[in-house]
Coordinates of C-alpha atoms and ligand atoms in Angstrom, one line a residue:
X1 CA -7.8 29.0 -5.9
X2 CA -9.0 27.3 -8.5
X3 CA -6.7 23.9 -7.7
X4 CA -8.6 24.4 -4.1
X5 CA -12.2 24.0 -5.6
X6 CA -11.4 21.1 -7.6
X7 CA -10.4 19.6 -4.9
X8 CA -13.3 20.4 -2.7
X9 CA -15.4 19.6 -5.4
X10 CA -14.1 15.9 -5.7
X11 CA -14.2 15.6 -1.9
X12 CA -17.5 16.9 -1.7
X13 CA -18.5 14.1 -4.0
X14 CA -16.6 11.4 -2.7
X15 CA -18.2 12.0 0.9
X16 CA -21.7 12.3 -0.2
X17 CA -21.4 9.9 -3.2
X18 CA -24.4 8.5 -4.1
X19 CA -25.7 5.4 -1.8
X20 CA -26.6 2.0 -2.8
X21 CA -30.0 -0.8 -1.8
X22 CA -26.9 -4.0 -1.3
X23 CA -24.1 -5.4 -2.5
X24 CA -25.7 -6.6 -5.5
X25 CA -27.0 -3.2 -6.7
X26 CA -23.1 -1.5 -5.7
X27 CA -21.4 -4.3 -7.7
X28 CA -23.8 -3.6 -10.9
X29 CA -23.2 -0.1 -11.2
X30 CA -19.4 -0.7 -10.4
X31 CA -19.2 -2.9 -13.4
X32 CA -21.1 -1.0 -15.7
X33 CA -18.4 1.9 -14.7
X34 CA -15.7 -0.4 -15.6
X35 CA -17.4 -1.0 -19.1
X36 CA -17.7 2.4 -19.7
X37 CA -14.4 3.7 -18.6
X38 CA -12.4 0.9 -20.5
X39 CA -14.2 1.2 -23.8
X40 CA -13.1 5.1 -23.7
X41 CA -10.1 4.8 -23.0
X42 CA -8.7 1.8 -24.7
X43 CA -9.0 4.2 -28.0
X44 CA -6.6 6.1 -26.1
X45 CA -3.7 3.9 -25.2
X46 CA -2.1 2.2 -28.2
X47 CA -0.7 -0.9 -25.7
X48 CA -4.3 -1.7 -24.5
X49 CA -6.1 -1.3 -28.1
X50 CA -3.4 -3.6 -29.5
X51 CA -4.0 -6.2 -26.2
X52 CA -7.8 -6.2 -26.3
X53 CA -8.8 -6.1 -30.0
X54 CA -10.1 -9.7 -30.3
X55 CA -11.8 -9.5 -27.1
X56 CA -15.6 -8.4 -26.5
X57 CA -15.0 -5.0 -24.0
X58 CA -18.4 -5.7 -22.4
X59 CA -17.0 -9.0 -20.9
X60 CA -14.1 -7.4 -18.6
X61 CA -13.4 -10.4 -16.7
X62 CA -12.7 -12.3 -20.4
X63 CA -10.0 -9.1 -20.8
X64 CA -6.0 -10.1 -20.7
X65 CA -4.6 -9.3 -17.0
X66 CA -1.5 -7.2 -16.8
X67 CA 1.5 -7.4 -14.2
X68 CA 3.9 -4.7 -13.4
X69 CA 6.4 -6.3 -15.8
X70 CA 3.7 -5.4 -19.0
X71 CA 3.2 -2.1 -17.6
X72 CA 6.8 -1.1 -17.3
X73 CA 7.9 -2.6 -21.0
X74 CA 4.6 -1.4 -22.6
X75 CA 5.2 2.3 -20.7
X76 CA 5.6 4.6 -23.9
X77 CA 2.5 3.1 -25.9
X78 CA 0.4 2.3 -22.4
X79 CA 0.2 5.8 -21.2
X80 CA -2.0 7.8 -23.5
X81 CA 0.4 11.2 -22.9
X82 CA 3.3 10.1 -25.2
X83 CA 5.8 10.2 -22.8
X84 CA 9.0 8.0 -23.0
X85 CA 10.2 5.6 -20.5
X86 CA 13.4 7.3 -20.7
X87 CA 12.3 10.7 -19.9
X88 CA 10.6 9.7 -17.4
X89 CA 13.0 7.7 -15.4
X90 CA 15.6 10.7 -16.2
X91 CA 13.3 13.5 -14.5
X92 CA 12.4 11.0 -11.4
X93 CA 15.7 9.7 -10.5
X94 CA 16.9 13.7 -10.8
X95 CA 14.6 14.4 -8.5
X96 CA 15.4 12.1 -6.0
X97 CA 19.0 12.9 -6.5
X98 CA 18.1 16.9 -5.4
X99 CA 15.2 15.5 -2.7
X100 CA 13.5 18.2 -5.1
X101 CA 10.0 16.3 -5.2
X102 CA 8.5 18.5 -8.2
X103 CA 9.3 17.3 -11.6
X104 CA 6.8 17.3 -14.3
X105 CA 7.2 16.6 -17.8
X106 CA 4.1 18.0 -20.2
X107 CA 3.0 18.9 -17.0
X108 CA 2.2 15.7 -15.5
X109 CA 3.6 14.2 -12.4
X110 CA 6.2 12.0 -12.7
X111 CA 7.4 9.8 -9.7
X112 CA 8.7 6.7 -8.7
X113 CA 8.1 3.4 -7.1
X114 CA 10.6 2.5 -4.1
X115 CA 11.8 -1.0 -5.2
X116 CA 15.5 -2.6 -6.0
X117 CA 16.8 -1.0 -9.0
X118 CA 16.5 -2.3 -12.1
X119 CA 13.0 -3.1 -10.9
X120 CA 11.2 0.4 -10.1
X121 CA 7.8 1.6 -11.2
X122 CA 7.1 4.8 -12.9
X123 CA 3.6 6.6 -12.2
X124 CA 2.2 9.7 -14.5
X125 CA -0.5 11.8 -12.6
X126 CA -2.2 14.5 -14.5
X127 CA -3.2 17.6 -12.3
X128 CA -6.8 16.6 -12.7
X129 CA -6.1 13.3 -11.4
X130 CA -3.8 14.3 -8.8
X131 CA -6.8 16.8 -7.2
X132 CA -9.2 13.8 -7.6
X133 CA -6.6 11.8 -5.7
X134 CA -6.6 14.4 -2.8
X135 CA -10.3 15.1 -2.5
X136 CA -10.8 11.5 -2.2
X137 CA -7.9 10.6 0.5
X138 CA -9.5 13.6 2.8
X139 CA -12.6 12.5 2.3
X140 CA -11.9 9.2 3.2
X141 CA -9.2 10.0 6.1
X142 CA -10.0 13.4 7.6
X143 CA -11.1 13.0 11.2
X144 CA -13.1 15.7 10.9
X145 CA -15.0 18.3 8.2
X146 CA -12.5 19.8 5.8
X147 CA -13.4 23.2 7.0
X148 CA -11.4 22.5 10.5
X149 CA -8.0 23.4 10.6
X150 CA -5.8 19.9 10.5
X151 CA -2.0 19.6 10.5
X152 CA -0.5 16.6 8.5
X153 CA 2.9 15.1 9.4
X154 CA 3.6 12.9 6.7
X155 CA 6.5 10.5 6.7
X156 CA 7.5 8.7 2.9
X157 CA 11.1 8.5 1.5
X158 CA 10.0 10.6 -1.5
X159 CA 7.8 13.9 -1.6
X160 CA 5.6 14.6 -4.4
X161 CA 3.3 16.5 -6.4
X162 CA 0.7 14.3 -5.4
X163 CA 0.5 14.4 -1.6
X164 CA 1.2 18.0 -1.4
X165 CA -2.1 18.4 -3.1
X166 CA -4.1 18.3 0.0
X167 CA -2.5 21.6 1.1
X168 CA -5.7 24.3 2.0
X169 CA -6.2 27.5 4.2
X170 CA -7.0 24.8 6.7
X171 CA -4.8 22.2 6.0
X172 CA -1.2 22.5 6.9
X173 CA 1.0 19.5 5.0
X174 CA 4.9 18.7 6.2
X175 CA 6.8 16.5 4.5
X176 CA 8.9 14.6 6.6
X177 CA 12.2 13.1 4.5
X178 CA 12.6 9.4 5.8
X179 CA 16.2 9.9 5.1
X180 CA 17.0 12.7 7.2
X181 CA 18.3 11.7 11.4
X182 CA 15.2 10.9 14.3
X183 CA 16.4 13.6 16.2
X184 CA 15.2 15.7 13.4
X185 CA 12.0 14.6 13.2
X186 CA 11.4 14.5 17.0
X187 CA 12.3 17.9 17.2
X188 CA 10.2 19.2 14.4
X189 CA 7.2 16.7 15.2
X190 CA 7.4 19.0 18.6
X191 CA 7.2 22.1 17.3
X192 CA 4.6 21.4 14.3
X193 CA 2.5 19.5 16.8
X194 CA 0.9 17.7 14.1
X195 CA -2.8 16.8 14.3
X196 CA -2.7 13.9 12.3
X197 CA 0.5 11.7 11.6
X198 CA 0.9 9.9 8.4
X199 CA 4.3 7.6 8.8
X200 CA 5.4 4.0 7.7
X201 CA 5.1 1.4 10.9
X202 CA 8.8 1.3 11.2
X203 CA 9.5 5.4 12.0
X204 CA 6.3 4.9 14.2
X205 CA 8.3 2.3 16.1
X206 CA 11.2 4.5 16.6
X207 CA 9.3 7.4 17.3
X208 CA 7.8 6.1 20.1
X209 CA 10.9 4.7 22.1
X210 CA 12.1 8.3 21.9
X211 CA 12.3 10.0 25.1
X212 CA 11.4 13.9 24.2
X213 CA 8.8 13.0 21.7
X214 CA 5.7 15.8 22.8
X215 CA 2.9 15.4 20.6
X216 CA -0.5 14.2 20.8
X217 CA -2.1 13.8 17.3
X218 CA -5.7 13.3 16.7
X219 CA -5.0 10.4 14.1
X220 CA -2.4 8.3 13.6
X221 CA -2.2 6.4 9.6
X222 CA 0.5 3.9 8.9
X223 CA 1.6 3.6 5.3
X224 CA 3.9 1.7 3.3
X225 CA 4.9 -1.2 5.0
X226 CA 2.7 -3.8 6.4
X227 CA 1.6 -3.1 9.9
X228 CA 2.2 -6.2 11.9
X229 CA 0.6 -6.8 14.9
X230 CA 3.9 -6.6 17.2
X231 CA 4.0 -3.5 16.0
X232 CA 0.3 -2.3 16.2
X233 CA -0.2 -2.3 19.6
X234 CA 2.6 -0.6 20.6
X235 CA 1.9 1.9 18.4
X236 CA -1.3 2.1 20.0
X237 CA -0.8 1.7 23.2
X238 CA 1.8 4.4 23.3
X239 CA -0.6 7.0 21.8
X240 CA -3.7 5.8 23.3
X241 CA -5.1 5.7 19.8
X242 CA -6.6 3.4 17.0
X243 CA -3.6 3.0 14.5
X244 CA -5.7 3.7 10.5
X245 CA -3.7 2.4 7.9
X246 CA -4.0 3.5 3.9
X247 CA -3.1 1.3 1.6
X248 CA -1.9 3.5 -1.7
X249 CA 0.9 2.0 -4.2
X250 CA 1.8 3.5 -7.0
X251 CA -0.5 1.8 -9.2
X252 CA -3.3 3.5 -7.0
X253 CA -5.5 4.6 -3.6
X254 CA -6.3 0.7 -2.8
X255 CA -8.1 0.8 0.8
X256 CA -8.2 2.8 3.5
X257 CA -9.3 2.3 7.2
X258 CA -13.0 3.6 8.0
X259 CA -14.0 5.3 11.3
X260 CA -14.2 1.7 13.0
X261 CA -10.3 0.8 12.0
X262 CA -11.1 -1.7 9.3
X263 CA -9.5 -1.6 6.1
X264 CA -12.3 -1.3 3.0
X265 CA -11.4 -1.8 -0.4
X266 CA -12.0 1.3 -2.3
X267 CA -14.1 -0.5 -4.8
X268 CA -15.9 3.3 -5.3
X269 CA -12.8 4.4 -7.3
X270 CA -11.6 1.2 -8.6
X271 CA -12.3 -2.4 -9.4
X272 CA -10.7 -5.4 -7.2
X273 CA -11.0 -8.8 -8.6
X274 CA -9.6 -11.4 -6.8
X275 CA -6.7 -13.8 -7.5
X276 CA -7.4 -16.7 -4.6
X277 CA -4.2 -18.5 -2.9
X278 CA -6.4 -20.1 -0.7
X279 CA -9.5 -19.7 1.3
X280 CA -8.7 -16.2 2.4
X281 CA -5.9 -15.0 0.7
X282 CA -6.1 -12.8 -2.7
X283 CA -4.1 -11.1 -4.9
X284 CA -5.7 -7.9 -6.3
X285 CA -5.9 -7.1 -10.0
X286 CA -7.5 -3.7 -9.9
X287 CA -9.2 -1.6 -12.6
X288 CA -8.9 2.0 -11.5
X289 CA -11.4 4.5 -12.3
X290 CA -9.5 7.8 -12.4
X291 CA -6.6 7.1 -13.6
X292 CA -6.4 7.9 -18.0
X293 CA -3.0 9.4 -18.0
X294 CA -1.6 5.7 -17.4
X295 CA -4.7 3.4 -17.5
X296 CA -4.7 1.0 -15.0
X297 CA -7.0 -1.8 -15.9
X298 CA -7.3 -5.8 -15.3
X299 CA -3.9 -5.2 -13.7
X300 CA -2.3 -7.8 -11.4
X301 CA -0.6 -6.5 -8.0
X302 CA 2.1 -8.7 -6.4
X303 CA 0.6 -8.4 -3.0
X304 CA -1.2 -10.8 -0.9
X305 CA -4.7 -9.7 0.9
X306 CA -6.7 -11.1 3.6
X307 CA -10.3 -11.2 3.7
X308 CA -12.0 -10.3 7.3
X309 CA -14.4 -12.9 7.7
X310 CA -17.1 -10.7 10.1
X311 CA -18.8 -8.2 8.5
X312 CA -17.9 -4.4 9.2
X313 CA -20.1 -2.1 12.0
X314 CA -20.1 0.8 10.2
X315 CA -21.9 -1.0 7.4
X316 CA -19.7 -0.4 3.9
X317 CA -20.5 -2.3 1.0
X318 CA -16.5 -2.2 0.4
X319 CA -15.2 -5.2 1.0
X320 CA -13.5 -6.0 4.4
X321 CA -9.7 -6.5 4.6
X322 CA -8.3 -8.6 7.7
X323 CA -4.3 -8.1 6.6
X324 CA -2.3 -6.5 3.5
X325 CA 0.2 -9.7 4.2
X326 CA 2.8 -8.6 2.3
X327 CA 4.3 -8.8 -1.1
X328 CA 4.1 -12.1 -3.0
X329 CA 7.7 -12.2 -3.6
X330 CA 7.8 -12.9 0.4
X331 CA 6.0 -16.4 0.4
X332 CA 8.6 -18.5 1.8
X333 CA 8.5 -22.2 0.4
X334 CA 9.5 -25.6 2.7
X335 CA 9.4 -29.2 1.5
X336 CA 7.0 -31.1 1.8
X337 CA 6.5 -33.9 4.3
X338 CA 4.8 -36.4 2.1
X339 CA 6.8 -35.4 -1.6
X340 CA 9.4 -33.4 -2.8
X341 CA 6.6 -30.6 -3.8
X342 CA 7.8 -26.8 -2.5
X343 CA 4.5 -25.7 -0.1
X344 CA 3.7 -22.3 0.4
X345 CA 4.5 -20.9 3.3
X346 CA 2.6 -17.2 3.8
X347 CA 4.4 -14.2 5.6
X348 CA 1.6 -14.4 8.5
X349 CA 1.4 -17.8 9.5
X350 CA 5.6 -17.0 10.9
X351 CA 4.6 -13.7 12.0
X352 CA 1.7 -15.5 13.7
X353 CA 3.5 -18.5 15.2
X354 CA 6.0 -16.1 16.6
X355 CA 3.8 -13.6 18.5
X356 CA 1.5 -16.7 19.7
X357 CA 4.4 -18.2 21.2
X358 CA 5.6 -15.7 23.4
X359 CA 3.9 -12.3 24.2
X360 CA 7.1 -10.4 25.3
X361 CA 8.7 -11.1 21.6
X362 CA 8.1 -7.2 20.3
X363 CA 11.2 -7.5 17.3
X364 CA 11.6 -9.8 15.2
X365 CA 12.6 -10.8 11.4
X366 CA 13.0 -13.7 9.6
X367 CA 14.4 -14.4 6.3
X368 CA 14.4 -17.5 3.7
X369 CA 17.9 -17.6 2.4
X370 CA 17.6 -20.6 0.6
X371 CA 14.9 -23.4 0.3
X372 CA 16.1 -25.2 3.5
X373 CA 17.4 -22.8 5.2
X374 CA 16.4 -19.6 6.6
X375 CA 17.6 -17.0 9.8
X376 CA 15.5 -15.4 12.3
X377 CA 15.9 -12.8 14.9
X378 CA 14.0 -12.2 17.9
X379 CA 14.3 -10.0 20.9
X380 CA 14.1 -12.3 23.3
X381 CA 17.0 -14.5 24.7
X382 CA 14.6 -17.5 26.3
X383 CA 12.4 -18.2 22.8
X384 CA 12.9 -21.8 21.5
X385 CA 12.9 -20.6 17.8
X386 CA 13.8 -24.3 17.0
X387 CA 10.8 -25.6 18.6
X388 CA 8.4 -22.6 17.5
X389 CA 9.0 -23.5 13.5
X390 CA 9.2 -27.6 14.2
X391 CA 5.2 -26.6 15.3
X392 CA 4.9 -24.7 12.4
X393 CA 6.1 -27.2 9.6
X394 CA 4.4 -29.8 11.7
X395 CA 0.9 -28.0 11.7
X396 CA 1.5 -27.3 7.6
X397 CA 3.1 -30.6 7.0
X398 CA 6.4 -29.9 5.6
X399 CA 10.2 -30.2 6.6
X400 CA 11.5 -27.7 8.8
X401 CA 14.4 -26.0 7.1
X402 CA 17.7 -25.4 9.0
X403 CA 17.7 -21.9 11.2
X404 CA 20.4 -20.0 12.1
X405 CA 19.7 -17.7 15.0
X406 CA 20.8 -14.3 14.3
X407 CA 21.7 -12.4 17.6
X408 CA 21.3 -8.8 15.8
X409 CA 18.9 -7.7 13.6
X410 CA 19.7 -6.9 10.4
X411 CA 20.6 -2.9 10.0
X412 CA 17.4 -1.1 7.5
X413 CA 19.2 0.2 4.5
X414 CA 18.2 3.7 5.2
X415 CA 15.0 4.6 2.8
X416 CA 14.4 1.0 2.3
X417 CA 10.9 -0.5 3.9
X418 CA 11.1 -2.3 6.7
X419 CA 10.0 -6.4 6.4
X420 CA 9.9 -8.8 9.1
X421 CA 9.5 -11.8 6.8
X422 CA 11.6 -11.6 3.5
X423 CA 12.3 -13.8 0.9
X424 CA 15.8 -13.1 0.1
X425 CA 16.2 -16.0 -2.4
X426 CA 15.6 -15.9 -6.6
X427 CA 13.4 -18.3 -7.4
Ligands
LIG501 ZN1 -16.0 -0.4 8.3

């Protein structure tokens, strides 16, 4: 009961937060928040004290950014519970091993990043945090009051702690295991008759080209992977419904789709400063708000953002995302034309040039093996792929690498997120 209120409580507050005159007026009492929040609890977590003690904590864009790397060797004096990296990583990977999705350790949540091994993140969630987390994602999410009745499929490789922290009286949560056969879900997804569906793109694909699917759900939220367009408007065209997306790693709630569709920033809970690549594209380094079991602050993401460059109907001062592009690690790099520079070549501009070039093309996946030479797939037997990425490198001014034309795609490792552009060299 009393989890229930502090949950209601924090939604309660995040839907009728208070409301600001601009931008201007939003951004000054975001930073004086971020002040605040890191001068408390820098006296809290050895690793940060240690980093920031010959810098001036009023000047937060002067402080040292972070990456994941930092993070994960700085675990046992960043996170201000004294828990070791060891212990951590032993209860997680346990859990995993049983699909048994509730391990704490000093009672705080302890889960894990997806990610190659060897290079997987650890979060801690304290309970407080956790029901902060869940007032705010139905607040921000839930197509209608909290008091209706809802029924969330929701699709992730792992369970945890976190996410069945939105279970109520009215609110019905499933956990779907990404692991376990499609049958299985079809058949369940029929007789749950969920209300809203939370799944990665990928499983939304499959679902859909199933033939006894029977559900009609009130909102549909694609998670974990990046939603490409190919695989958008299927999506939507097949339920007849706006595709929302959240965008929540395990460093934190990022953005989230409003009413209209676009994704906002959720610069209420944390702070996003931007790391340009060009024009449009960012890299986040957020400063999160709620999080003091493991602070989160000046800390680098490796992903790459889009801005949307019209403003937003429904009138947030959050700012507007056009894309979550991808991981950084996915930038494929060509030659260039005019020296022997390596140019940066984004995930969208191929997923673009593809889906321009023909409008039947609805799979496809491409993958840099090594700096000239890369493979694609598409599902389409009369696409000049040669001629598509000659354009391309044209356009960008660089030398088209050598393509092998693969005439499968790839199998998923099961559990592993699906990419259709990948990077799959080391440097
Ligand atoms: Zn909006």
């Amino acid at each position: 009961m009393f989890e229930k209120l502090i949950v209601l409580f924090y939604y309660l507050k995040q839907k009728y937060q208070r409301r600001f005159k601009d931008r201007k007026s939003f951004e000054r009492w975001q930073k004086n928040k971020a002040i605040k929040f890191i001068r408390k609890i820098v006296k809290k977590s050895p690793f940060y004290e240690k980093l920031y003690q010959d810098f001036d904590l009023n000047d937060v864009s002067e402080l040292p950014i972070i990456a994941k790397k930092d993070m994960m060797q700085n675990f046992d004096t960043l996170n201000t519970v004294h828990i070791k990296k060891e212990a951590a990583f032993n209860i997680a990977y346990q859990a995993e091993k049983d699909r048994n999705f509730t391990p704490k350790l000093q009672n705080i949540t302890v889960g894990l990043s997806s990610g190659t091994s060897g290079n997987r993140g650890l979060f801690l969630v304290s309970d407080s945090e956790r029901r902060k987390w869940a007032g705010t994602v139905l607040a921000k999410q839930l197509p209608s009051s909290l008091f209706h009745h809802h029924k969330i499929a929701f699709f992730l490789r792992c369970d945890s702690n976190l996410y069945q922290s939105v279970k109520s009286r009215h609110i019905c949560f499933e956990y779907f295991d990404l692991l376990k056969p499609v049958q299985e879900h079809v058949d369940r997804l029929n007789q749950f008759q969920p209300t809203i569906l939370v799944a990665p793109p990928s499983l939304l694909r499959l679902l859909v080209d199933q033939q006894h699917l029977h559900i009609n759900p009130d909102k549909i939220i694609s998670v974990a992977e990046v939603l490409e367009d190919v695989d958008r408007k299927i999506i939507e065209s097949y339920f007849s419904k706006k595709l929302h997306q959240i965008y929540q790693a395990t460093e934190g709630f990022i953005a989230s789709t409003c009413s209209y569709g676009t994704l906002h920033l959720n610069e209420d809970i944390m702070m996003i400063e931007k790391e340009f690549l060009d024009e449009n594209r960012f890299i986040p380094i957020i400063t999160d708000f709620n999080r003091k079991t493991q602070p989160i602050l000046r800390y680098k993401l490796n992903d790459i953002l889009t801005l949307k460059k019209e403003a937003c109907p429904c009138g947030s001062y959050h700012l507007a995302i056009e894309k979550i592009e991808g991981r950084c690690d996915d930038i494929f790099y060509f030659k260039s034309l005019e020296n022997d520079k390596r140019m940066p070549i984004f995930p969208d501009f191929i997923s673009r040039a593809i889906i321009c070039s023909n409008e039947k093309v609805t799979d496809y996946y491409v993958r840099q093996i090594s700096d000239d030479k890369i493979e694609v797939y598409i599902n389409q037997t009369d696409f000049d792929i040669q001629g598509v990425f000659k354009d391309l490198c044209q356009k960008l001014g660089c030398i088209c690498p050598d393509i092998t034309v693969l005439e499968t795609k790839p199998t998923l490792v099961s559990g592993k997120k699906q990419k259709r552009i990948e990077r799959c060299c080391d440097d």
